[in-house]
mmCIF file with all atom_site columns, C-alpha atoms and ligand atoms in Angstrom:
data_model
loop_
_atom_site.group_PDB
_atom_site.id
_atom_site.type_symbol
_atom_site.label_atom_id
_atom_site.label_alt_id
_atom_site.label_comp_id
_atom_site.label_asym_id
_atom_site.label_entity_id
_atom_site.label_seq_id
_atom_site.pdbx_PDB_ins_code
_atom_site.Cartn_x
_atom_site.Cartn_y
_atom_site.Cartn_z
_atom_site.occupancy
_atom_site.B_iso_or_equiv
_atom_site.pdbx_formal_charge
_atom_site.auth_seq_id
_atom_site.auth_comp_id
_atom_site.auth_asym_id
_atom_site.auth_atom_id
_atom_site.pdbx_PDB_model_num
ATOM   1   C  CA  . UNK A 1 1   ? -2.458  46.391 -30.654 1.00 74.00 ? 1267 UNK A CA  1
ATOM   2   C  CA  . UNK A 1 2   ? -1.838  47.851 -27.235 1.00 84.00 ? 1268 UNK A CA  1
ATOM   3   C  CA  . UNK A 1 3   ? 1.969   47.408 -25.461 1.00 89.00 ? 1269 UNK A CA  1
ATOM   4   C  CA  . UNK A 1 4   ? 0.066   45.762 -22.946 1.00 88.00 ? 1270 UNK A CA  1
ATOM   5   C  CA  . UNK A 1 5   ? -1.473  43.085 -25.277 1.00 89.00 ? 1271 UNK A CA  1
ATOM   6   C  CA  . UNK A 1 6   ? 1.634   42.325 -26.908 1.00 91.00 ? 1272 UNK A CA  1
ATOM   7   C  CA  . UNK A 1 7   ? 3.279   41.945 -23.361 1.00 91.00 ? 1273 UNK A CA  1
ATOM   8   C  CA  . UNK A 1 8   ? 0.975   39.522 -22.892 1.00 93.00 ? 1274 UNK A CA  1
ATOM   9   C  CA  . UNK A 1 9   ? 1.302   37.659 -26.171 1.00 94.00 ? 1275 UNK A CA  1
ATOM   10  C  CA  . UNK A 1 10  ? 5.127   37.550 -25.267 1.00 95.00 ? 1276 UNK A CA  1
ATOM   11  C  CA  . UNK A 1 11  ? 4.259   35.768 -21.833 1.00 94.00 ? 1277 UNK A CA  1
ATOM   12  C  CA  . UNK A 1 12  ? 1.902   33.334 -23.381 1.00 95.00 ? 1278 UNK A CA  1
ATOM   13  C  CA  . UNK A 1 13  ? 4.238   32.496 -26.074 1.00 96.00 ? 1279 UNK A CA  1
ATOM   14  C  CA  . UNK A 1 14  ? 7.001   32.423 -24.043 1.00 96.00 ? 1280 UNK A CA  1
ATOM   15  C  CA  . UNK A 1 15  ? 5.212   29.891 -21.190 1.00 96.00 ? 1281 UNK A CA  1
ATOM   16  C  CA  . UNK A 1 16  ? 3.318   27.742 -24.405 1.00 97.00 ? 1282 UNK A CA  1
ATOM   17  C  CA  . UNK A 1 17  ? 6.548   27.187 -25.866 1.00 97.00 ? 1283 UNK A CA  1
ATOM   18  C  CA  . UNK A 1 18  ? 8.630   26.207 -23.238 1.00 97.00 ? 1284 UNK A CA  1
ATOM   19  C  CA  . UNK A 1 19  ? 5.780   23.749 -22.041 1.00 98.00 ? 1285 UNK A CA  1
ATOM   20  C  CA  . UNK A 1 20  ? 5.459   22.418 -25.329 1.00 98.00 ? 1286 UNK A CA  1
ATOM   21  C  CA  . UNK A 1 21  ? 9.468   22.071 -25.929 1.00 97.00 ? 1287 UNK A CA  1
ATOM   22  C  CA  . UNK A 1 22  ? 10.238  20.282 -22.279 1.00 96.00 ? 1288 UNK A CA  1
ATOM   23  C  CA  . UNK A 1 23  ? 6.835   18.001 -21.901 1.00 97.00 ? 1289 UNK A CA  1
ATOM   24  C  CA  . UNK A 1 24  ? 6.130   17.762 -26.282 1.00 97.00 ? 1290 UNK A CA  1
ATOM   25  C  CA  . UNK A 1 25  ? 9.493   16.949 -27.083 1.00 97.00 ? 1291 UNK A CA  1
ATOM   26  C  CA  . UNK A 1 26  ? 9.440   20.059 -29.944 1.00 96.00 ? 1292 UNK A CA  1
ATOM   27  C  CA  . UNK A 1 27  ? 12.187  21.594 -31.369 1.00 94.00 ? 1293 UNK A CA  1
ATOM   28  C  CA  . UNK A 1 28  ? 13.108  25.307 -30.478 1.00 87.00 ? 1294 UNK A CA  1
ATOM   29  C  CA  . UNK A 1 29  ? 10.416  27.956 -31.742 1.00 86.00 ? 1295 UNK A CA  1
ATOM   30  C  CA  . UNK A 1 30  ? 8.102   25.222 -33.028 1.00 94.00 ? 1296 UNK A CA  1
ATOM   31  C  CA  . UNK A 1 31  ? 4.759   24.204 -31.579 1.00 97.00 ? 1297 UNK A CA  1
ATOM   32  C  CA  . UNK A 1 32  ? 2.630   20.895 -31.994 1.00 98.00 ? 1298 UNK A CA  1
ATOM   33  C  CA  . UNK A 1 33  ? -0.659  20.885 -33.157 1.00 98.00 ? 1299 UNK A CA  1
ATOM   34  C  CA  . UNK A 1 34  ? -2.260  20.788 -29.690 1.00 98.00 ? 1300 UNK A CA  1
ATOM   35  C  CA  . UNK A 1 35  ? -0.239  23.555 -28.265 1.00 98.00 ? 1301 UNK A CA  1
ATOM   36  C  CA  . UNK A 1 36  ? -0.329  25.932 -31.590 1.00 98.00 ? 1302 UNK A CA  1
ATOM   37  C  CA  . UNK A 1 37  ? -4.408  25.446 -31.270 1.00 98.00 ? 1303 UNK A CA  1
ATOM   38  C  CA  . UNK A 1 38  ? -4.214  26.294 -27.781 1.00 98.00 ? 1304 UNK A CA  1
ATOM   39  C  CA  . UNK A 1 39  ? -1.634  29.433 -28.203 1.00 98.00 ? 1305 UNK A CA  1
ATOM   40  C  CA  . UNK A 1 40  ? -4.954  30.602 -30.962 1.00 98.00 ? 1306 UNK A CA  1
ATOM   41  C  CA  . UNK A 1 41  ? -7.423  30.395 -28.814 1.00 98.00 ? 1307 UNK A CA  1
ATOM   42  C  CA  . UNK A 1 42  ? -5.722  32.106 -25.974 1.00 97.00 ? 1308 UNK A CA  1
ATOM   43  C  CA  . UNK A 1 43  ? -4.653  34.902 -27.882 1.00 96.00 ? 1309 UNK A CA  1
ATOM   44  C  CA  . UNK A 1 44  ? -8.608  35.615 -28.943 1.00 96.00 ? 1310 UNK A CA  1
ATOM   45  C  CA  . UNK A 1 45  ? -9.342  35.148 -25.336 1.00 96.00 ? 1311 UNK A CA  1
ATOM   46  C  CA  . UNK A 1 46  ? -7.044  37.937 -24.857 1.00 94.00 ? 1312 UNK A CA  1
ATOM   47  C  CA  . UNK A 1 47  ? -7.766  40.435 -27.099 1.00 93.00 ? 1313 UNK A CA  1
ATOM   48  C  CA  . UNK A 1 48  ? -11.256 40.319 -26.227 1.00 94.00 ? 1314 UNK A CA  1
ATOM   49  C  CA  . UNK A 1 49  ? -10.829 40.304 -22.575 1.00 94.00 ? 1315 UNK A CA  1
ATOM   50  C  CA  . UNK A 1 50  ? -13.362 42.381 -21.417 1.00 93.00 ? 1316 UNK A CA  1
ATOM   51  C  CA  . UNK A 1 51  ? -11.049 43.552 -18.749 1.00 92.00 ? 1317 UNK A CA  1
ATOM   52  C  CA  . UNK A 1 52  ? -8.709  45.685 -21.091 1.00 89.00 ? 1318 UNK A CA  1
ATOM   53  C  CA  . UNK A 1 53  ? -5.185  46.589 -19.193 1.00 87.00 ? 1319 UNK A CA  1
ATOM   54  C  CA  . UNK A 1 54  ? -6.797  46.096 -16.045 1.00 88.00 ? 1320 UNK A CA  1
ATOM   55  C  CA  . UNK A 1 55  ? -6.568  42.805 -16.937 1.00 91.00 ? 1321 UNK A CA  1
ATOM   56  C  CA  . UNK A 1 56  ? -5.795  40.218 -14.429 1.00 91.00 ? 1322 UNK A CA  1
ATOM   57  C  CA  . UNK A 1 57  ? -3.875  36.875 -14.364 1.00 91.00 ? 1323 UNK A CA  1
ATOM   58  C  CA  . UNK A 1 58  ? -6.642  34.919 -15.811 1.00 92.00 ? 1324 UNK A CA  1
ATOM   59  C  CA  . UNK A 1 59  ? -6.321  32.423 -13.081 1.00 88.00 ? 1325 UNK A CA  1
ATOM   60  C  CA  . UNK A 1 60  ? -7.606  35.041 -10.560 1.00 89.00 ? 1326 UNK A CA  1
ATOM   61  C  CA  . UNK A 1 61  ? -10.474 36.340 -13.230 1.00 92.00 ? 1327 UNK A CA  1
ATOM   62  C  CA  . UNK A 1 62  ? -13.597 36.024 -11.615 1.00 92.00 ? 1328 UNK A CA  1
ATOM   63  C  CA  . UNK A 1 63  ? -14.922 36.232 -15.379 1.00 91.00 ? 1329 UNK A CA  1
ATOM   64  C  CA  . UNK A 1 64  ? -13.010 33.361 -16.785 1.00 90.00 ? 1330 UNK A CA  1
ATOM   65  C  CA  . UNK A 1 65  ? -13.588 33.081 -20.661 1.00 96.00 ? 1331 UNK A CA  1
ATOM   66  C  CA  . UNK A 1 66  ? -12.244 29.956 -21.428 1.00 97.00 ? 1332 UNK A CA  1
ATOM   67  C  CA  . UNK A 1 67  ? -14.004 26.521 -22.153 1.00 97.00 ? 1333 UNK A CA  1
ATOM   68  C  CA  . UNK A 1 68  ? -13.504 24.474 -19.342 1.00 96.00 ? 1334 UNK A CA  1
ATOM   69  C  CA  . UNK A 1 69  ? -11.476 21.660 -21.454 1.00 97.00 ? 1335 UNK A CA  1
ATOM   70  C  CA  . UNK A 1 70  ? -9.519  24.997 -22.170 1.00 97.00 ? 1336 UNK A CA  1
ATOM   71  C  CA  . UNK A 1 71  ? -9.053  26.219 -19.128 1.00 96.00 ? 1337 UNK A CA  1
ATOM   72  C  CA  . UNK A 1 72  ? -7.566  23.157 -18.127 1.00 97.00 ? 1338 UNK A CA  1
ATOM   73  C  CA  . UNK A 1 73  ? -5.255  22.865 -20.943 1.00 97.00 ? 1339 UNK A CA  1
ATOM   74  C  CA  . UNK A 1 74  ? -3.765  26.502 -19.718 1.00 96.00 ? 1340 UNK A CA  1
ATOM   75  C  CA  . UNK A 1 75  ? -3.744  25.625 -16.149 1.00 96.00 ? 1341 UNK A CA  1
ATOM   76  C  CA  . UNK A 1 76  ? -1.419  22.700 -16.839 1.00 97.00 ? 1342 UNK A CA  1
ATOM   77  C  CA  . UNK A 1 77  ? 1.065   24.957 -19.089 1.00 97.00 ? 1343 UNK A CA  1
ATOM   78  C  CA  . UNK A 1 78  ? 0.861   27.704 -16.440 1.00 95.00 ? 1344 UNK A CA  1
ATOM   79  C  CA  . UNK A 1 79  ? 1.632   25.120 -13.845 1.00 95.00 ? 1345 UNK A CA  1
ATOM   80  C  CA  . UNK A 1 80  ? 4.643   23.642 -15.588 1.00 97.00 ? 1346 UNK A CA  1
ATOM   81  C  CA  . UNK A 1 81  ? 5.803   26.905 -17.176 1.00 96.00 ? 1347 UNK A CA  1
ATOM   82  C  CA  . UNK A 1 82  ? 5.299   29.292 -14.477 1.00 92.00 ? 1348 UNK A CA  1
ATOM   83  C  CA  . UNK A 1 83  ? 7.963   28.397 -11.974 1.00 92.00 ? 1349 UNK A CA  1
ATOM   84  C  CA  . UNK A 1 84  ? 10.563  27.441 -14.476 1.00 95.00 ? 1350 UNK A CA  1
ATOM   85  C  CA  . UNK A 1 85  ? 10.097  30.862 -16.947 1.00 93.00 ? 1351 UNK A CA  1
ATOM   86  C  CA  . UNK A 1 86  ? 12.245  32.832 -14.541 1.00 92.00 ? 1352 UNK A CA  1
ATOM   87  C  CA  . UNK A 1 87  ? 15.537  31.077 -15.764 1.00 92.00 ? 1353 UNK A CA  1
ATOM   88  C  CA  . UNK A 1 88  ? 14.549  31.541 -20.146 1.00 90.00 ? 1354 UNK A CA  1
ATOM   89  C  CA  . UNK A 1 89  ? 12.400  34.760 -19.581 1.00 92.00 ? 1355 UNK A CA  1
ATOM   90  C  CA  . UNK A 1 90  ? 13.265  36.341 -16.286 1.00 93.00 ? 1356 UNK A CA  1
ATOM   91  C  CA  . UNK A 1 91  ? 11.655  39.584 -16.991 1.00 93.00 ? 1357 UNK A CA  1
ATOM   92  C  CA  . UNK A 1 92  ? 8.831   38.002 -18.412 1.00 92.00 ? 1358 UNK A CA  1
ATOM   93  C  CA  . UNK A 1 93  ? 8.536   36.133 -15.274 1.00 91.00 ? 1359 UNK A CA  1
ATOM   94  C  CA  . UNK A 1 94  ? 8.862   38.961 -13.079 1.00 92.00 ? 1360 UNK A CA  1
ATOM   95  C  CA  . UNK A 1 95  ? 6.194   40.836 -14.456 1.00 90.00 ? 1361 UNK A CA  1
ATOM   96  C  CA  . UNK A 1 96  ? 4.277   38.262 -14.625 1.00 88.00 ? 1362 UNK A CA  1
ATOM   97  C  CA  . UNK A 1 97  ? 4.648   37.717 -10.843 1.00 88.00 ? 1363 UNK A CA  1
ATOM   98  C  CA  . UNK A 1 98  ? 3.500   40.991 -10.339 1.00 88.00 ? 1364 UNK A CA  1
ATOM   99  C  CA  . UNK A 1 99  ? 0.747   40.608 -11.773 1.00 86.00 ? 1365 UNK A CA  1
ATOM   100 C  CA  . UNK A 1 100 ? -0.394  38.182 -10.126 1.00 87.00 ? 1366 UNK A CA  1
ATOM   101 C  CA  . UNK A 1 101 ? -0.056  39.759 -6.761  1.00 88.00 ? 1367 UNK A CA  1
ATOM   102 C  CA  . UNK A 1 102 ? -2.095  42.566 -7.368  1.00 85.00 ? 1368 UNK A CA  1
ATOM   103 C  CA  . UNK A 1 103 ? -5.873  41.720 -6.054  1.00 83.00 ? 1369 UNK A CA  1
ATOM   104 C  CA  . UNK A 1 104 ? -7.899  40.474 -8.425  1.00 79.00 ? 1370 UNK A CA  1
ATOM   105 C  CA  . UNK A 1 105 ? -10.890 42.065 -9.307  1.00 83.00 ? 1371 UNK A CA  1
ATOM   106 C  CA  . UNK A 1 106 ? -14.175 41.250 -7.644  1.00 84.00 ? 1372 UNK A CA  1
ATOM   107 C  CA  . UNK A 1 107 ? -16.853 40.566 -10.546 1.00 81.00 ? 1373 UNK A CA  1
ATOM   108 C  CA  . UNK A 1 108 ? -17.345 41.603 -14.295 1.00 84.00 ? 1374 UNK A CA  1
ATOM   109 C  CA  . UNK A 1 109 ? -15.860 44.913 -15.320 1.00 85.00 ? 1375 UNK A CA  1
HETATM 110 S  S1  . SF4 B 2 .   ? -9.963  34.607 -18.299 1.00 84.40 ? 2847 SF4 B S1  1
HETATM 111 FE FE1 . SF4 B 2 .   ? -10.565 36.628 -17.561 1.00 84.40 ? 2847 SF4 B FE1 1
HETATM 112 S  S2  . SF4 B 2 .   ? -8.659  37.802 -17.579 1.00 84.40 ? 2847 SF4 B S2  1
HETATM 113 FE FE2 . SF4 B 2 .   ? -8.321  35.994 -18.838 1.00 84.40 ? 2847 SF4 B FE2 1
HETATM 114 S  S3  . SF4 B 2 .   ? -8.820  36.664 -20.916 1.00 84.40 ? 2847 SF4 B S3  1
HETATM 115 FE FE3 . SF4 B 2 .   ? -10.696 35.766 -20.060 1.00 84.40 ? 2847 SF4 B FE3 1
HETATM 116 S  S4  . SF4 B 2 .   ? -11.833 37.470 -19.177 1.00 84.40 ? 2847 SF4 B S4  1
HETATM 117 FE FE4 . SF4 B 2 .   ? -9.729  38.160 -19.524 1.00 84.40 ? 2847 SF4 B FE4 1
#
């Protein structure tokens, strides 16, 4: 697995679990069912995504890969987890951030 995928991982571990501690009630480095299921199928979304390290935030992806019922189950932890992953994962956060100012792509790769 590429650096860049296991960046990624790291973010969406880091952002799944802090949603799923603060708004699930679970204890440190656990997830619940829901979340754990979710945290699966996002990390098969993204090492598939067609996109490779030119990968975008998925929320800009003009692609998006995700189920809708999905999608919306990310969008909520991004929402939450976004904004308040600076203070656990600052660096994580950062990056992150960056990412998500660069322009997104226009279409399919
Ligand atoms: S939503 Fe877009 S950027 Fe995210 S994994 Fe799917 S194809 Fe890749």
């Amino acid at each position: 697995m590429s650096d860049f995928i296991t960046k990624e991982h790291e973010t969406l571990e880091a952002m799944i679990s802090l949603y799923c501690r603060e708004c699930h009630r679970t204890p440190e480095d656990a997830l619940c069912d829901s979340c754990r299921e979710l945290f699966d199928y996002a990390k098969a979304r993204l090492e598939k995504c067609p996109y490779g390290e030119d990968k975008p935030v998925c929320s800009d992806c003009p692609v998006h890969c995700y189920k809708p019922a999905r999608r919306e189950q990310i969008r909520q932890v991004m929402r939450y987890a976004g904004p308040r992953l600076l203070r656990s994962h600052p660096l994580l956060a950062v990056r992150h951030l960056a990412r998500s100012l660069k322009k997104p792509p226009k279409g399919p790769p």
